[in-house]
Amino acid sequence: LIPTITAFAASPDRGRALARDMPVRWALEEVGAPHDIRRLSFAQLKEDAHRHLQPFGQIPTYECGAVSMFESGAIVLHIALDQPGLLPQAPAARARALSWMFAAVSTVEPVVLQRENTLFMERDKAWFSERLPMVDEQVRTRLRDLSASLGAADWLHGEFSAGDLLMVQVLRRLAGSELLAEHPNLLAYVARAEARPAFQRAFAAQL
Ligand SMILES: N[C@@H](CCC(=O)N[C@@H](CS)C(=O)NCC(=O)O)C(=O)O
């Protein structure tokens, strides 16, 4: 049974692999699972046929037999539970990896997205010059703590896990920003993850 995932027919990031199909593609490559891609236009995202799979009319979705999923983090978790390679076997290490997965999507991603939205949608607003430093500071706080926690290690907890995959995918949204450059260990962490053959295959496929 080969899963099908959905992706943008034309991603607004112009090939930088920042859309949420990327963590799913990357996870599938890490575990060596073949998969099919269904590419959707923005109009198709909002049609009932797709909303049936993804209530918010977004990508990605994951369909495999009777399994139909949305939310990239949940899909990556499903893949990681289903096939070896993305979660440690030892219960304590596995629990830690789960914590990092949720830290990526619920503690780090929101502030990164808030900054992105401020930059893209509020640039011409009267409050922009006051708001940007505020949201930058919220990102800085998270990156400072993440950087301290990673320290000189290669990965967040032991071996590479789905926690690293989701965290790196969030940090990649800050590529080129001075915020990430303030932490050489986080820059190296992202580069280390991007050098993984599975990342490279997923990146090439989405491109
Ligand atoms: N939390 C969701 C976010 C999904 C999401 O924001 N998808 C974007 C692409 S990265 C999308 O489909 N945007 C089009 C839209 O919302 O109309 C997930 O991780 O799956």
PDB file of N, CA and C and ligand atoms in Angstrom, residues 8 11-12 18-21 23-24 42 45-46 50-51 54 56-61 70-75 105 109 113 173, ligand 1:
ATOM      1  N   PHE A   8       1.226  21.572  -2.963  1.00  0.00           N
ATOM      2  CA  PHE A   8       0.858  22.663  -3.874  1.00  0.00           C
ATOM      3  C   PHE A   8       1.280  22.311  -5.292  1.00  0.00           C
ATOM      4  N   SER A  11       4.118  26.005  -5.447  1.00  0.00           N
ATOM      5  CA  SER A  11       4.293  26.498  -4.084  1.00  0.00           C
ATOM      6  C   SER A  11       4.699  27.965  -4.081  1.00  0.00           C
ATOM      7  N   PRO A  12       4.046  28.761  -3.202  1.00  0.00           N
ATOM      8  CA  PRO A  12       4.394  30.190  -3.135  1.00  0.00           C
ATOM      9  C   PRO A  12       5.837  30.426  -2.685  1.00  0.00           C
ATOM     10  N   LEU A  18       9.471  25.060   1.974  1.00  0.00           N
ATOM     11  CA  LEU A  18       8.987  25.531   3.267  1.00  0.00           C
ATOM     12  C   LEU A  18       7.534  25.121   3.504  1.00  0.00           C
ATOM     13  N   ALA A  19       6.846  24.672   2.465  1.00  0.00           N
ATOM     14  CA  ALA A  19       5.446  24.270   2.622  1.00  0.00           C
ATOM     15  C   ALA A  19       5.374  22.973   3.427  1.00  0.00           C
ATOM     16  N   ARG A  20       4.215  22.720   4.030  1.00  0.00           N
ATOM     17  CA  ARG A  20       4.097  21.625   5.004  1.00  0.00           C
ATOM     18  C   ARG A  20       4.092  20.237   4.380  1.00  0.00           C
ATOM     19  N   ASP A  21       4.120  20.141   3.051  1.00  0.00           N
ATOM     20  CA  ASP A  21       4.310  18.796   2.495  1.00  0.00           C
ATOM     21  C   ASP A  21       5.753  18.333   2.727  1.00  0.00           C
ATOM     22  N   PRO A  23       7.921  18.356   5.455  1.00  0.00           N
ATOM     23  CA  PRO A  23       8.224  17.429   6.553  1.00  0.00           C
ATOM     24  C   PRO A  23       7.677  16.022   6.307  1.00  0.00           C
ATOM     25  N   VAL A  24       6.545  15.932   5.627  1.00  0.00           N
ATOM     26  CA  VAL A  24       5.961  14.612   5.354  1.00  0.00           C
ATOM     27  C   VAL A  24       6.808  13.871   4.316  1.00  0.00           C
ATOM     28  N   PHE A  42      -4.642  26.209  -5.781  1.00  0.00           N
ATOM     29  CA  PHE A  42      -5.282  26.875  -4.652  1.00  0.00           C
ATOM     30  C   PHE A  42      -6.801  26.701  -4.702  1.00  0.00           C
ATOM     31  N   LEU A  45      -7.798  23.311  -3.422  1.00  0.00           N
ATOM     32  CA  LEU A  45      -7.674  23.181  -1.954  1.00  0.00           C
ATOM     33  C   LEU A  45      -8.989  23.495  -1.261  1.00  0.00           C
ATOM     34  N   LYS A  46      -9.738  24.425  -1.844  1.00  0.00           N
ATOM     35  CA  LYS A  46     -10.956  24.899  -1.187  1.00  0.00           C
ATOM     36  C   LYS A  46     -12.210  24.160  -1.642  1.00  0.00           C
ATOM     37  N   HIS A  50     -11.522  18.167  -1.388  1.00  0.00           N
ATOM     38  CA  HIS A  50     -10.304  18.262  -0.568  1.00  0.00           C
ATOM     39  C   HIS A  50     -10.632  18.561   0.894  1.00  0.00           C
ATOM     40  N   ARG A  51     -11.633  19.422   1.121  1.00  0.00           N
ATOM     41  CA  ARG A  51     -11.999  19.747   2.517  1.00  0.00           C
ATOM     42  C   ARG A  51     -12.472  18.508   3.288  1.00  0.00           C
ATOM     43  N   GLN A  54      -9.137  17.524   4.355  1.00  0.00           N
ATOM     44  CA  GLN A  54      -8.450  18.538   5.163  1.00  0.00           C
ATOM     45  C   GLN A  54      -9.478  19.634   5.455  1.00  0.00           C
ATOM     46  N   PHE A  56      -9.561  22.407   6.785  1.00  0.00           N
ATOM     47  CA  PHE A  56      -9.202  23.813   6.636  1.00  0.00           C
ATOM     48  C   PHE A  56      -8.799  24.177   5.208  1.00  0.00           C
ATOM     49  N   GLY A  57      -8.919  23.206   4.303  1.00  0.00           N
ATOM     50  CA  GLY A  57      -8.609  23.482   2.902  1.00  0.00           C
ATOM     51  C   GLY A  57      -7.138  23.768   2.670  1.00  0.00           C
ATOM     52  N   GLN A  58      -6.280  23.007   3.349  1.00  0.00           N
ATOM     53  CA  GLN A  58      -4.832  23.220   3.236  1.00  0.00           C
ATOM     54  C   GLN A  58      -4.131  21.936   2.805  1.00  0.00           C
ATOM     55  N   ILE A  59      -2.861  22.085   2.448  1.00  0.00           N
ATOM     56  CA  ILE A  59      -1.993  20.914   2.295  1.00  0.00           C
ATOM     57  C   ILE A  59      -1.133  20.825   3.540  1.00  0.00           C
ATOM     58  N   PRO A  60      -0.635  19.654   3.935  1.00  0.00           N
ATOM     59  CA  PRO A  60      -0.737  18.386   3.224  1.00  0.00           C
ATOM     60  C   PRO A  60      -1.843  17.509   3.798  1.00  0.00           C
ATOM     61  N   THR A  61      -2.167  16.469   3.029  1.00  0.00           N
ATOM     62  CA  THR A  61      -2.966  15.358   3.547  1.00  0.00           C
ATOM     63  C   THR A  61      -2.178  14.081   3.287  1.00  0.00           C
ATOM     64  N   PHE A  70      -4.653  14.671   8.192  1.00  0.00           N
ATOM     65  CA  PHE A  70      -4.182  16.022   7.892  1.00  0.00           C
ATOM     66  C   PHE A  70      -3.346  16.464   9.083  1.00  0.00           C
ATOM     67  N   GLU A  71      -2.733  17.643   9.009  1.00  0.00           N
ATOM     68  CA  GLU A  71      -1.772  18.193   9.990  1.00  0.00           C
ATOM     69  C   GLU A  71      -0.418  17.494   9.844  1.00  0.00           C
ATOM     70  N   SER A  72       0.532  18.254   9.341  1.00  0.00           N
ATOM     71  CA  SER A  72       1.847  17.675   9.033  1.00  0.00           C
ATOM     72  C   SER A  72       2.493  17.010  10.251  1.00  0.00           C
ATOM     73  N   GLY A  73       2.365  17.619  11.436  1.00  0.00           N
ATOM     74  CA  GLY A  73       2.982  17.033  12.627  1.00  0.00           C
ATOM     75  C   GLY A  73       2.386  15.676  12.956  1.00  0.00           C
ATOM     76  N   ALA A  74       1.064  15.586  12.840  1.00  0.00           N
ATOM     77  CA  ALA A  74       0.382  14.322  13.127  1.00  0.00           C
ATOM     78  C   ALA A  74       0.771  13.264  12.096  1.00  0.00           C
ATOM     79  N   ILE A  75       0.911  13.689  10.853  1.00  0.00           N
ATOM     80  CA  ILE A  75       1.275  12.741   9.792  1.00  0.00           C
ATOM     81  C   ILE A  75       2.694  12.210  10.027  1.00  0.00           C
ATOM     82  N   VAL A 105       6.175  22.228  16.772  1.00  0.00           N
ATOM     83  CA  VAL A 105       4.942  22.759  16.165  1.00  0.00           C
ATOM     84  C   VAL A 105       4.139  23.645  17.108  1.00  0.00           C
ATOM     85  N   GLU A 109       7.159  27.026  16.331  1.00  0.00           N
ATOM     86  CA  GLU A 109       6.543  27.454  15.065  1.00  0.00           C
ATOM     87  C   GLU A 109       5.620  28.675  15.212  1.00  0.00           C
ATOM     88  N   LEU A 113       5.973  31.871  12.753  1.00  0.00           N
ATOM     89  CA  LEU A 113       4.900  32.226  11.814  1.00  0.00           C
ATOM     90  C   LEU A 113       4.374  33.628  12.072  1.00  0.00           C
ATOM     91  N   ARG A 173      12.477  28.180   8.102  1.00  0.00           N
ATOM     92  CA  ARG A 173      11.707  29.379   7.742  1.00  0.00           C
ATOM     93  C   ARG A 173      12.487  30.654   8.054  1.00  0.00           C
TER      94      ARG A 173
HETATM   95  N1  LIG B   1      -0.763  23.165  10.792  1.00  0.00           N
HETATM   96  C1  LIG B   1      -0.957  22.756   9.429  1.00  0.00           C
HETATM   97  C2  LIG B   1      -0.703  23.945   8.529  1.00  0.00           C
HETATM   98  C3  LIG B   1      -0.993  23.647   7.098  1.00  0.00           C
HETATM   99  C4  LIG B   1      -0.749  24.851   6.245  1.00  0.00           C
HETATM  100  O1  LIG B   1      -0.607  25.994   6.727  1.00  0.00           O
HETATM  101  N2  LIG B   1      -0.711  24.631   4.928  1.00  0.00           N
HETATM  102  C5  LIG B   1      -0.460  25.724   4.011  1.00  0.00           C
HETATM  103  C6  LIG B   1       0.757  25.445   3.187  1.00  0.00           C
HETATM  104  S1  LIG B   1       2.227  25.289   4.150  1.00  0.00           S
HETATM  105  C7  LIG B   1      -1.647  25.860   3.067  1.00  0.00           C
HETATM  106  O2  LIG B   1      -2.175  24.894   2.598  1.00  0.00           O
HETATM  107  N3  LIG B   1      -2.028  27.097   2.783  1.00  0.00           N
HETATM  108  C8  LIG B   1      -3.067  27.395   1.859  1.00  0.00           C
HETATM  109  C9  LIG B   1      -4.277  27.940   2.548  1.00  0.00           C
HETATM  110  O3  LIG B   1      -4.323  27.966   3.773  1.00  0.00           O
HETATM  111  O4  LIG B   1      -5.167  28.377   1.811  1.00  0.00           O
HETATM  112  C10 LIG B   1      -0.019  21.606   9.106  1.00  0.00           C
HETATM  113  O5  LIG B   1       1.082  21.580   9.658  1.00  0.00           O
HETATM  114  O6  LIG B   1      -0.374  20.738   8.314  1.00  0.00           O
END
